Coordinates of C-alpha atoms in Angstrom, one line a residue:
X168 CA -40.8 -25.8 9.0
X169 CA -41.7 -28.5 11.5
X170 CA -40.8 -28.3 15.1
X171 CA -40.9 -30.4 18.2
X172 CA -42.3 -29.4 21.6
X173 CA -39.6 -29.3 24.1
X174 CA -38.7 -27.2 27.1
X175 CA -35.7 -26.7 29.3
X176 CA -37.5 -29.1 31.7
X177 CA -36.9 -32.0 29.2
X178 CA -33.8 -30.8 27.5
X179 CA -32.1 -30.7 30.9
X180 CA -33.0 -34.3 31.8
X181 CA -31.8 -35.9 28.6
X182 CA -29.6 -38.8 29.5
X183 CA -26.0 -38.0 30.0
X184 CA -25.3 -41.5 28.7
X185 CA -25.7 -40.3 25.2
X186 CA -23.3 -37.4 25.8
X187 CA -20.8 -39.6 27.4
X188 CA -20.9 -42.0 24.5
X189 CA -19.8 -39.1 22.2
X190 CA -16.4 -39.3 23.9
X191 CA -15.9 -43.0 24.6
X192 CA -16.2 -46.4 23.2
X193 CA -18.5 -49.1 24.8
X194 CA -15.7 -51.0 26.4
X195 CA -15.6 -49.0 29.6
X196 CA -16.1 -51.2 32.6
X197 CA -19.0 -49.3 34.1
X198 CA -21.2 -50.1 31.1
X199 CA -20.8 -53.8 31.9
X200 CA -22.1 -53.5 35.5
X201 CA -25.4 -51.8 34.9
X202 CA -27.8 -51.8 31.9
X203 CA -27.8 -48.5 30.0
X204 CA -31.4 -47.9 30.6
X205 CA -30.8 -48.1 34.3
X206 CA -27.5 -46.1 34.5
X207 CA -28.0 -43.1 36.6
X208 CA -26.1 -39.9 36.2
X209 CA -24.2 -40.7 39.4
X210 CA -23.1 -44.0 37.9
X211 CA -22.1 -42.4 34.7
X212 CA -20.1 -39.7 36.6
X213 CA -18.8 -42.1 39.1
X214 CA -15.1 -41.3 38.3
X215 CA -13.1 -38.4 37.0
X216 CA -12.2 -40.5 34.0
X217 CA -15.8 -40.7 33.0
X218 CA -16.4 -37.1 33.8
X219 CA -13.5 -36.1 31.4
X220 CA -15.4 -38.0 28.7
X221 CA -18.5 -36.1 29.5
X222 CA -16.6 -32.8 29.0
X223 CA -15.4 -34.2 25.7
X224 CA -19.1 -34.9 24.9
X225 CA -19.9 -31.3 25.5
X226 CA -17.2 -30.3 23.1
X227 CA -18.7 -32.7 20.6
X228 CA -22.2 -31.2 21.1
X229 CA -20.8 -28.0 19.5
X230 CA -20.0 -29.8 16.2
X231 CA -22.6 -32.4 15.7
X232 CA -26.0 -32.4 14.0
X233 CA -28.9 -32.2 16.4
X234 CA -32.0 -34.0 15.1
X235 CA -33.6 -34.1 11.7
X236 CA -36.7 -32.1 12.5
X237 CA -35.2 -28.7 11.6
X238 CA -35.7 -29.5 7.9
X239 CA -34.0 -26.7 6.0
X240 CA -30.6 -26.2 7.6
X241 CA -27.8 -28.2 9.0
X242 CA -28.3 -27.6 12.8
X243 CA -24.7 -28.4 13.5
X244 CA -24.0 -26.5 16.7
X245 CA -21.7 -23.5 16.6
X246 CA -21.4 -23.5 12.9
X247 CA -25.1 -23.1 12.4
X248 CA -25.4 -20.3 15.1
X249 CA -22.5 -18.4 13.5
X250 CA -23.9 -18.7 10.0
X251 CA -27.6 -18.2 10.3
X252 CA -28.0 -16.2 13.4
X253 CA -24.9 -14.0 13.7
X254 CA -23.5 -13.5 10.2
X255 CA -26.5 -13.7 7.8
X256 CA -28.3 -10.8 9.5
X257 CA -25.1 -8.7 9.8
X258 CA -23.7 -6.0 7.6
X259 CA -20.5 -7.7 6.2
X260 CA -21.5 -11.2 5.1
X261 CA -22.9 -11.6 1.6
X262 CA -24.1 -14.8 -0.2
X263 CA -25.2 -13.5 -3.6
X264 CA -26.5 -16.7 -5.2
X265 CA -28.4 -17.8 -2.1
X266 CA -29.5 -14.6 -0.5
X267 CA -32.8 -14.1 -2.4
X268 CA -34.0 -17.5 -1.2
X269 CA -32.6 -16.9 2.3
X270 CA -33.8 -13.3 2.6
X271 CA -36.1 -14.0 5.4
X272 CA -33.1 -15.1 7.5
X273 CA -30.8 -12.3 6.3
X274 CA -33.5 -9.8 7.1
X275 CA -34.6 -11.5 10.4
X276 CA -38.2 -12.0 9.3
X277 CA -38.6 -15.3 11.3
X278 CA -37.7 -13.9 14.7
X279 CA -41.4 -13.9 15.8
X280 CA -42.4 -17.2 14.2
X281 CA -42.4 -19.2 17.4
X282 CA -43.3 -22.5 15.7
X283 CA -40.4 -22.2 13.3
X284 CA -37.3 -24.5 13.7
X285 CA -35.2 -21.4 13.1
X286 CA -36.7 -19.9 16.3
X287 CA -36.3 -23.1 18.2
X288 CA -32.8 -24.3 17.3
X289 CA -30.5 -22.1 19.4
X290 CA -32.8 -22.5 22.4
X291 CA -32.7 -26.3 22.1
X292 CA -29.0 -26.4 21.3
X293 CA -27.7 -24.2 24.1
X294 CA -30.0 -25.7 26.7
X295 CA -28.6 -29.1 25.7
X296 CA -25.3 -27.7 26.8
X297 CA -26.7 -26.2 29.9
X298 CA -28.5 -29.4 31.0
X299 CA -25.5 -31.7 30.5
X300 CA -23.2 -29.1 32.2
X301 CA -25.6 -29.0 35.1
X302 CA -25.4 -32.8 35.5
X303 CA -21.6 -32.7 35.6
X304 CA -21.7 -29.9 38.2
X305 CA -24.2 -31.7 40.3
X306 CA -22.4 -35.0 40.4
X307 CA -18.7 -34.4 40.1
X308 CA -18.0 -33.8 43.8
X309 CA -19.0 -37.4 44.5
X310 CA -16.9 -38.9 41.8
X311 CA -13.9 -41.1 42.5
X312 CA -10.6 -39.3 41.7
X313 CA -8.3 -36.6 42.8
X314 CA -9.8 -33.4 44.1
X315 CA -7.8 -31.2 41.7
X316 CA -9.2 -33.2 38.8
X317 CA -12.7 -32.8 40.0
X318 CA -12.2 -29.1 40.4
X319 CA -10.8 -28.8 36.9
X320 CA -13.7 -30.7 35.4
X321 CA -16.2 -28.6 37.4
X322 CA -14.5 -25.4 36.1
X323 CA -14.9 -26.7 32.6
X324 CA -18.6 -27.4 33.1
X325 CA -19.2 -24.0 34.6
X326 CA -17.5 -22.4 31.6
X327 CA -19.7 -24.3 29.2
X328 CA -22.9 -23.3 31.1
X329 CA -21.9 -19.6 31.2
X330 CA -21.1 -19.6 27.5
X331 CA -24.5 -21.1 26.7
X332 CA -26.3 -18.6 28.9
X333 CA -24.4 -15.8 27.2
X334 CA -25.3 -17.0 23.7
X335 CA -29.0 -17.4 24.7
X336 CA -29.1 -13.9 26.1
X337 CA -27.5 -12.5 23.0
X338 CA -30.1 -14.2 20.7
X339 CA -33.3 -14.1 22.7
X340 CA -32.9 -10.9 24.8
X341 CA -32.5 -7.2 24.4
X342 CA -29.1 -5.7 24.1
X343 CA -27.9 -4.1 27.4
X344 CA -28.4 -0.7 25.7
X345 CA -32.1 -1.4 25.2
X346 CA -32.7 -3.2 28.5
X347 CA -33.0 -0.4 31.0
X348 CA -29.9 -1.6 32.9
X349 CA -31.0 -5.2 32.7
X350 CA -34.6 -4.8 33.8
X351 CA -36.1 -6.5 30.7
X352 CA -36.6 -10.2 30.3
X353 CA -33.7 -12.6 30.4
X354 CA -33.7 -16.4 30.0
X355 CA -34.5 -19.4 32.1
X356 CA -31.7 -19.9 34.6
X357 CA -31.9 -23.6 35.4
X358 CA -28.9 -24.4 37.5
X359 CA -29.6 -28.0 38.6
X360 CA -31.2 -31.2 37.5
X361 CA -34.7 -30.2 38.6
X362 CA -37.6 -30.5 36.1
X363 CA -40.2 -28.1 37.4
X364 CA -41.5 -24.9 35.8
X365 CA -39.2 -21.9 36.0
X366 CA -39.9 -18.3 35.0
X367 CA -37.6 -16.1 33.0
X368 CA -35.0 -14.2 34.9
X369 CA -34.3 -10.5 34.2
X370 CA -31.4 -9.7 31.9
X371 CA -29.5 -8.4 34.9
X372 CA -30.0 -11.7 36.7
X373 CA -28.8 -13.5 33.6
X374 CA -25.5 -11.6 33.6
X375 CA -25.1 -12.0 37.3
X376 CA -25.3 -15.8 36.8
X377 CA -22.9 -15.7 33.8
X378 CA -20.4 -13.7 35.9
X379 CA -20.8 -16.0 38.9
X380 CA -20.2 -19.2 36.8
X381 CA -17.1 -17.7 35.2
X382 CA -15.7 -16.3 38.3
X383 CA -16.0 -19.7 40.0
X384 CA -14.5 -21.4 37.0
X385 CA -11.6 -19.0 36.9
X386 CA -10.9 -19.5 40.6
X387 CA -11.0 -23.3 40.2
X388 CA -8.7 -23.2 37.2
X389 CA -6.2 -20.9 39.0
X390 CA -6.2 -23.0 42.1
X391 CA -5.3 -26.1 40.0
X392 CA -2.8 -24.4 37.8
X393 CA -0.7 -27.6 37.8
X394 CA -3.2 -29.0 35.3
X395 CA -3.4 -27.9 31.7
X396 CA -5.8 -28.9 29.1
X397 CA -2.8 -30.3 27.1
X398 CA -1.9 -32.7 29.9
X399 CA -5.4 -33.4 31.1
X400 CA -7.3 -34.3 27.9
X401 CA -6.5 -36.7 25.2
X402 CA -6.7 -36.0 21.5
X403 CA -4.8 -34.6 18.6
X404 CA -6.1 -31.1 19.4
X405 CA -7.3 -29.9 22.8
X406 CA -8.4 -26.4 21.7
X407 CA -12.0 -27.5 22.0
X408 CA -11.7 -27.9 25.8
X409 CA -12.3 -25.0 28.2
X410 CA -9.4 -23.7 30.4
X411 CA -8.5 -20.5 32.2
X412 CA -7.9 -18.6 29.0
X413 CA -11.3 -19.6 27.7
X414 CA -13.2 -18.7 30.9
X415 CA -11.5 -15.3 31.0
X416 CA -12.2 -14.7 27.3
X417 CA -15.9 -15.5 27.7
X418 CA -16.1 -13.2 30.8
X419 CA -14.5 -10.5 28.7
X420 CA -17.1 -10.9 26.0
X421 CA -19.9 -10.9 28.5
X422 CA -18.6 -7.8 30.2
X423 CA -18.2 -6.0 26.9
X424 CA -21.9 -6.8 26.1
X425 CA -22.9 -5.3 29.4
X426 CA -20.7 -2.2 29.0
X427 CA -18.7 -3.3 32.0
X428 CA -15.4 -2.1 30.5
X429 CA -13.0 -2.6 33.4
X430 CA -14.0 -6.3 33.7
X431 CA -13.8 -6.6 30.0
X432 CA -10.3 -5.1 29.9
X433 CA -8.9 -7.2 32.8
X434 CA -10.2 -10.5 31.4
X435 CA -9.4 -9.8 27.8
X436 CA -5.8 -9.2 28.8
X437 CA -5.7 -12.3 31.0
X438 CA -7.2 -14.4 28.2
X439 CA -4.3 -13.5 25.8
X440 CA -1.7 -14.8 28.2
X441 CA 0.3 -17.5 26.3
X442 CA -1.8 -17.2 23.2
X443 CA 0.4 -15.3 20.8
X444 CA -1.0 -13.9 17.5
X445 CA -0.5 -16.2 14.6
X446 CA 2.0 -15.6 11.8
X447 CA 1.0 -14.2 8.4
X448 CA 1.6 -17.6 6.9
X449 CA -0.9 -19.1 9.4
X450 CA -3.3 -16.3 8.7
X451 CA -3.5 -17.2 5.0
X452 CA -3.7 -20.9 5.8
X453 CA -7.5 -21.1 5.9
X454 CA -8.7 -20.9 9.6
X455 CA -9.5 -24.6 9.8
X456 CA -6.7 -25.8 12.1
X457 CA -5.9 -24.4 15.6
X458 CA -2.7 -22.4 16.1
X459 CA -1.1 -20.3 18.8
X460 CA -3.8 -17.6 18.5
X461 CA -6.8 -19.8 19.0
X462 CA -8.0 -19.6 22.6
X463 CA -11.0 -21.8 21.9
X464 CA -12.3 -23.6 18.8
X465 CA -14.3 -26.6 17.7
X466 CA -12.6 -29.8 16.5
X467 CA -13.5 -31.7 13.4
X468 CA -11.5 -34.1 11.3
X469 CA -12.1 -36.7 8.6
X470 CA -13.2 -39.3 11.3
X471 CA -15.9 -36.9 12.6
X472 CA -17.1 -35.3 9.4
X473 CA -20.5 -33.8 9.2
X474 CA -20.5 -34.3 5.5
X475 CA -22.7 -31.7 3.8
X476 CA -23.9 -30.2 7.1
X477 CA -20.5 -28.8 8.0
X478 CA -19.8 -25.1 8.5
X479 CA -16.9 -25.2 6.0
X480 CA -19.0 -26.8 3.3
X481 CA -20.4 -23.3 2.9
X482 CA -17.6 -21.0 4.1
X483 CA -14.5 -22.6 2.8
X484 CA -12.9 -21.3 -0.4
X485 CA -12.2 -25.0 -1.4
X486 CA -15.3 -26.4 0.2
X487 CA -18.1 -28.4 -1.6
X488 CA -20.4 -25.4 -2.4
X489 CA -17.6 -23.3 -3.8
X490 CA -16.0 -26.1 -5.7
X491 CA -18.9 -28.1 -7.0
X492 CA -21.9 -25.7 -6.9
X493 CA -20.0 -22.4 -7.4
X494 CA -21.8 -20.9 -4.4
X495 CA -19.3 -18.4 -3.0
X496 CA -19.7 -16.5 0.2
X497 CA -18.6 -12.8 -0.1
X498 CA -17.7 -9.7 1.8
X499 CA -19.4 -6.3 1.6
X500 CA -17.9 -4.4 -1.3
X501 CA -18.1 -0.9 0.1
X502 CA -16.3 -2.0 3.3
X503 CA -13.4 -4.2 1.9
X504 CA -12.4 -1.9 -1.0
X505 CA -11.7 0.9 1.6
X506 CA -9.2 -1.2 3.5
X507 CA -5.5 -0.4 2.8
X508 CA -3.9 -2.6 0.1
X509 CA -0.9 -3.2 2.4
X510 CA -3.1 -5.2 4.8
X511 CA -2.8 -8.9 4.3
X512 CA -6.4 -9.4 5.5
X513 CA -7.7 -7.5 2.5
X514 CA -6.1 -10.1 0.3
X515 CA -8.3 -12.7 1.8
X516 CA -11.1 -11.4 -0.4
X517 CA -11.4 -10.9 -4.1
X518 CA -11.5 -7.1 -3.7
X519 CA -11.5 -4.7 -6.7
X520 CA -7.8 -4.6 -6.9
X521 CA -7.6 -8.4 -7.6
X522 CA -10.0 -8.4 -10.6
X523 CA -10.7 -4.9 -12.1
X524 CA -8.6 -4.3 -15.3
X525 CA -7.1 -0.9 -15.8
X526 CA -9.5 1.5 -17.4
X527 CA -12.6 -0.6 -16.7
X528 CA -15.4 0.1 -14.2
X529 CA -17.4 -2.3 -12.0
X530 CA -20.4 -2.0 -14.3
X531 CA -18.2 -3.0 -17.2
X532 CA -17.2 -6.3 -15.8
X533 CA -19.9 -7.4 -13.3
X534 CA -23.5 -8.3 -13.4
X535 CA -24.9 -5.7 -11.0
X536 CA -28.7 -6.3 -11.4
X537 CA -29.7 -9.9 -12.0
X538 CA -31.1 -11.5 -8.9
X539 CA -28.9 -14.3 -7.6
X540 CA -26.2 -13.3 -10.1
X541 CA -25.0 -10.0 -8.7
X542 CA -21.3 -9.9 -8.5
X543 CA -20.7 -12.5 -11.2
X544 CA -18.4 -11.6 -14.0
X545 CA -20.2 -10.7 -17.2
X546 CA -20.0 -13.1 -20.2
X547 CA -18.3 -10.8 -22.5
X548 CA -14.8 -9.6 -23.3
X549 CA -14.6 -7.2 -20.3
X550 CA -15.9 -9.8 -17.9
X551 CA -13.5 -12.5 -19.2
X552 CA -10.6 -10.1 -18.7
X553 CA -11.6 -9.4 -15.2
X554 CA -12.2 -13.1 -14.4
X555 CA -8.8 -14.0 -15.8
X556 CA -7.2 -11.4 -13.6
X557 CA -9.0 -12.8 -10.6
X558 CA -8.1 -16.4 -11.5
X559 CA -4.4 -15.4 -11.8
X560 CA -4.5 -13.9 -8.3
X561 CA -6.1 -17.0 -6.8
X562 CA -3.7 -19.4 -8.5
X563 CA -0.8 -17.4 -7.2
X564 CA -2.0 -17.1 -3.7
X565 CA -4.5 -19.9 -3.0
X566 CA -3.4 -23.1 -4.8
X567 CA -5.9 -25.2 -2.8
X568 CA -8.8 -23.7 -4.8
X569 CA -10.2 -25.1 -8.0
X570 CA -11.1 -23.0 -11.1
X571 CA -14.8 -22.1 -10.7
X572 CA -17.1 -19.2 -11.7
X573 CA -16.0 -16.9 -8.9
X574 CA -18.0 -14.0 -7.6
X575 CA -16.3 -10.7 -7.2
X576 CA -15.7 -10.1 -3.5
X577 CA -15.5 -13.8 -2.8
X578 CA -14.1 -14.7 0.6
X579 CA -10.8 -16.6 0.6
X580 CA -10.4 -16.5 4.4
X581 CA -11.7 -20.0 5.2
X582 CA -10.4 -23.3 3.8
X583 CA -11.1 -26.9 4.6
X584 CA -8.6 -29.7 4.9
X585 CA -10.8 -32.2 3.0
X586 CA -14.1 -32.5 1.2
X587 CA -16.9 -31.7 1.6
X588 CA -15.9 -29.3 4.4
X589 CA -13.7 -31.0 7.0
X590 CA -12.0 -28.7 9.5
X591 CA -12.3 -26.9 12.8
X592 CA -13.8 -23.5 13.5
X593 CA -12.2 -20.7 15.6
X594 CA -14.5 -19.6 18.4
X595 CA -12.3 -17.1 20.3
X596 CA -8.9 -15.7 19.2
X597 CA -6.4 -13.5 20.9
X598 CA -7.1 -10.9 18.2
X599 CA -10.6 -10.5 19.5
X600 CA -9.2 -9.9 23.0
X601 CA -6.9 -7.2 21.7
X602 CA -9.9 -5.5 20.1
X603 CA -11.9 -5.8 23.4
X604 CA -9.0 -4.1 25.2
X605 CA -9.0 -1.3 22.6
X606 CA -12.7 -0.8 23.0
X607 CA -12.7 -1.0 26.8
X608 CA -9.8 1.5 27.0
X609 CA -11.6 3.8 24.6
X610 CA -14.5 4.1 27.0
X611 CA -12.5 4.0 30.2
X612 CA -9.8 6.5 29.2
X613 CA -11.5 9.1 27.0
X614 CA -8.7 11.6 27.8
X615 CA -5.9 9.1 27.1
X616 CA -6.5 7.6 23.6
X617 CA -3.0 6.1 23.5
X618 CA -4.0 3.0 25.3
X619 CA -6.7 2.1 22.7
X620 CA -4.3 3.2 19.9
X621 CA -1.6 0.9 21.2
X622 CA -3.9 -2.1 21.1
X623 CA -4.8 -1.4 17.4
X624 CA -1.1 -1.0 16.6
X625 CA -0.3 -4.3 18.3
X626 CA -3.0 -6.0 16.3
X627 CA -2.4 -4.5 12.9
X628 CA 1.3 -3.3 12.6
X629 CA 3.3 -5.2 15.2
X630 CA 1.7 -8.5 14.1
X631 CA 2.7 -7.8 10.5
X632 CA -0.8 -7.9 9.2
X633 CA -0.4 -4.3 7.9
X634 CA 3.2 -3.1 8.2
X635 CA 2.2 0.4 7.2
X636 CA -0.5 0.8 9.8
X637 CA -0.5 3.8 12.1
X638 CA -3.1 5.2 14.5
X639 CA -3.3 8.7 16.0
X640 CA -7.0 9.0 15.9
X641 CA -9.1 10.3 18.9
X642 CA -12.7 10.7 19.9
X643 CA -15.4 9.3 17.6
X644 CA -12.9 8.6 14.9
X645 CA -11.0 6.3 17.2
X646 CA -14.1 4.4 18.0
X647 CA -14.9 4.0 14.3
X648 CA -11.3 2.7 13.8
X649 CA -11.9 0.0 16.4
X650 CA -15.2 -0.9 14.8
X651 CA -13.5 -1.0 11.4
X652 CA -10.9 -3.5 12.5
X653 CA -13.4 -5.7 14.4
X654 CA -15.2 -6.0 11.1
X655 CA -12.0 -6.9 9.2
X656 CA -10.3 -9.2 11.8
X657 CA -13.4 -11.1 12.8
X658 CA -15.3 -11.4 9.5
X659 CA -17.3 -14.6 9.3
X660 CA -16.6 -15.5 12.9
X661 CA -20.0 -14.5 14.4
X662 CA -19.6 -10.9 15.4
X663 CA -21.2 -8.7 12.7
X664 CA -24.9 -8.7 13.9
X665 CA -24.0 -8.8 17.6
X666 CA -21.7 -5.8 17.3
X667 CA -24.4 -3.7 15.6
X668 CA -26.9 -4.9 18.3
X669 CA -24.8 -3.9 21.3
X670 CA -23.6 -0.6 19.8
X671 CA -27.2 0.3 18.9
X672 CA -26.5 1.0 15.2
X673 CA -28.4 -0.2 12.1
X674 CA -27.3 -2.9 9.7
X675 CA -26.9 -1.3 6.3
X676 CA -26.5 -3.3 3.2
X677 CA -26.1 -1.5 -0.2
X678 CA -26.8 -2.6 -3.8
X679 CA -24.3 -2.1 -6.5
X680 CA -26.1 1.1 -7.5
X681 CA -25.6 2.4 -4.0
X682 CA -21.9 1.4 -3.9
X683 CA -22.3 -2.1 -2.4
X684 CA -22.8 -5.6 -3.8
X685 CA -25.9 -6.9 -2.2
X686 CA -28.9 -8.3 -4.0
X687 CA -32.0 -6.1 -3.7
X688 CA -33.8 -8.7 -1.7
X689 CA -31.4 -8.3 1.2
X690 CA -30.3 -4.7 0.8
X691 CA -31.6 -1.8 2.9
X692 CA -31.4 -0.5 6.5
X693 CA -32.4 -2.8 9.3
X694 CA -32.8 -2.6 13.0
X695 CA -33.3 1.1 13.4
X696 CA -35.8 3.4 11.7
X697 CA -35.4 7.2 12.3
X698 CA -33.4 6.3 15.4
X699 CA -36.0 4.0 16.8
X700 CA -35.0 0.4 17.7
X701 CA -36.9 -2.2 15.8
X702 CA -36.6 -4.9 18.4
X703 CA -38.0 -7.7 16.2
X704 CA -34.8 -7.5 14.2
X705 CA -32.6 -7.9 17.3
X706 CA -34.4 -10.4 19.4
X707 CA -35.7 -13.9 18.7
X708 CA -38.9 -14.9 20.5
X709 CA -38.9 -17.8 22.9
X710 CA -40.1 -20.9 20.9
X711 CA -43.6 -22.3 21.5
X712 CA -42.1 -25.6 22.6
X713 CA -40.9 -23.8 25.7
X714 CA -43.9 -21.6 26.4
X715 CA -46.3 -24.5 25.9
X716 CA -44.6 -26.8 28.4
X717 CA -43.2 -24.3 31.0
X718 CA -46.2 -22.9 32.9
X719 CA -44.1 -20.2 34.5
X720 CA -43.5 -18.3 31.3
X721 CA -46.5 -16.2 30.3

C-alpha cells in the first residue's frame, strides 16, 4: 500500500481555511476582503460565527474521506477506525465472506508495517483533528463576539483534542495494564501551532493532558450553561457537536482505560444527565439516526453521502454490500446463542433460534468448512428449510431488508436510510455510561455488589430490553456479567478489541468445529500466549512518515 510522508508538524499547520469551508459556503464576507492564499488563521477565526463553522468542520472531519493514497479502504474518519482498527481485530465481529482476504487486519499482522497506509491512517486522521482544534484554541480568545460564545467554542475544541489524543493512545500505545503505571511511550502532545520537532510523551503524560483538556472543557461548558448545542449550532441534527455530556463521557472513557474508577464513575453518571435510554422501537430502528440516548454521534445524510466509502455500506442490514453483493457482517455464534431469548438485542442477529428447524443441527443446514462460505445455508433441502425460516423472521421484523443469500448470524442491528449507506453513526451512548458505572462500582465496592448489579438491571430490565433480566451475581461472575453485556450492548460500535486490550485478556475466535462460526483464516487465540502479552497485536507502530520527519522521535 502506498503512503505519504507526513508528520504532526505538517498535519498541524494544514490550512484551517479548508476546514472552515466544510461548514460554510463561499459567500461569507471575510472571504471577499482577503485572498484565500493569504488568509491567516486569525482572519479565518476573526469572529465567533466563523469559529462555529470551524467546529462544524471538525465534526465533518469525522465523516469525510481523507485523501486517495490509502488505496484499499475508505478512510472515512470514525467509521474506518471503528471498522478496521476496533472491530475487525476483536472477538465478536465476523465477516465470513471477506475475512480470508482481510485476515491480516483481523489478526493485526500489519501493526509493525510502518510504511503501510493502515499504520498511517489513524495517526494522520486524529492529528488532523488535533491540529485544527489547536488553531481554534490558539485564536478564539481574540475573535469578535460574546465571551460566553468564545468559551463555549473553546470548550468544544478542547473536547475534540482530548478525544483525538485518547484514540491515538488507544491505538498506538500500550494499555495502562501493560504500561508500568504510564511509564511507557505515549504520543506526540502538540498543544499549539508550532512546527518544530517534538518527542513522544509518556503514557502518563498523555493521560494527564487528556484529563486537563476535558476538565477545562467541562468547566467552560458549566460556566456557560445558558448555551446549549441545540441553540448554538445550526442544522437538522446537533448530536455531532461536543457539549458538557460529551466531554464528561470522554473523560469517563479515559478514566476507565486508566483504571481510575472514581473519575470514571462520576463522569459517566454526569454524562447520562438528560440522555434517557432509547425505546425498544428505536432500538430496532437501525442505529442510523440520533435519538435520546445518543450522547455523541456523527452526522450524515443524502446531501453529504460518502457513497461506497460509508460505514453503513458495510454494516447496514439494508446497505449496498448486504443488498447487492450479499456480504453480511455477523456476530460470534458461541456468544450470541448464549444470550437469553427474552432479550430484544439477541433478535438483532440471525441467531440459531431464527433459522434452525426443529430436529436439525447446525451441520445439517450450514456450510461450516468452505473458506469465504462458512455460515451460508447449504444448497439442499435442509439448508432451504433453514433459509426460509430465517427469511420469514426477517420479513416479519425487518421489512427494510431485501431478500438476499443471508449468512447465519447476520447482524440486523444497523440499517441505513438510503443507498448505498446513508446515515449517522453513534459514537457514545448512555448505555455505555451505565456499563462504565457498573464496572467502576464493581472495582470500587468489592464488598457491595448491589451498586454494580443495579446498573445492569437499569440497562437490561428497567429499559425493557430484557424484561426477564435479574442479577444477583458477585465476585468474578459479576465482572463476567458486565463484560457480557458490554459485548451485547456495544456490538459493532468500536469496543470489542479495546475492552480485551484494557482487561488484558486474549481475543478468541472459534471455528464451527470449535463451537463458533469463524473462518479458519481468522480463528485462534490472539494477543496473549501462555499468559504473555503479545504487544504487536495490541499496539500499532508510529508510521514512518512521522519518524522520518520528526527528529525528536528515535
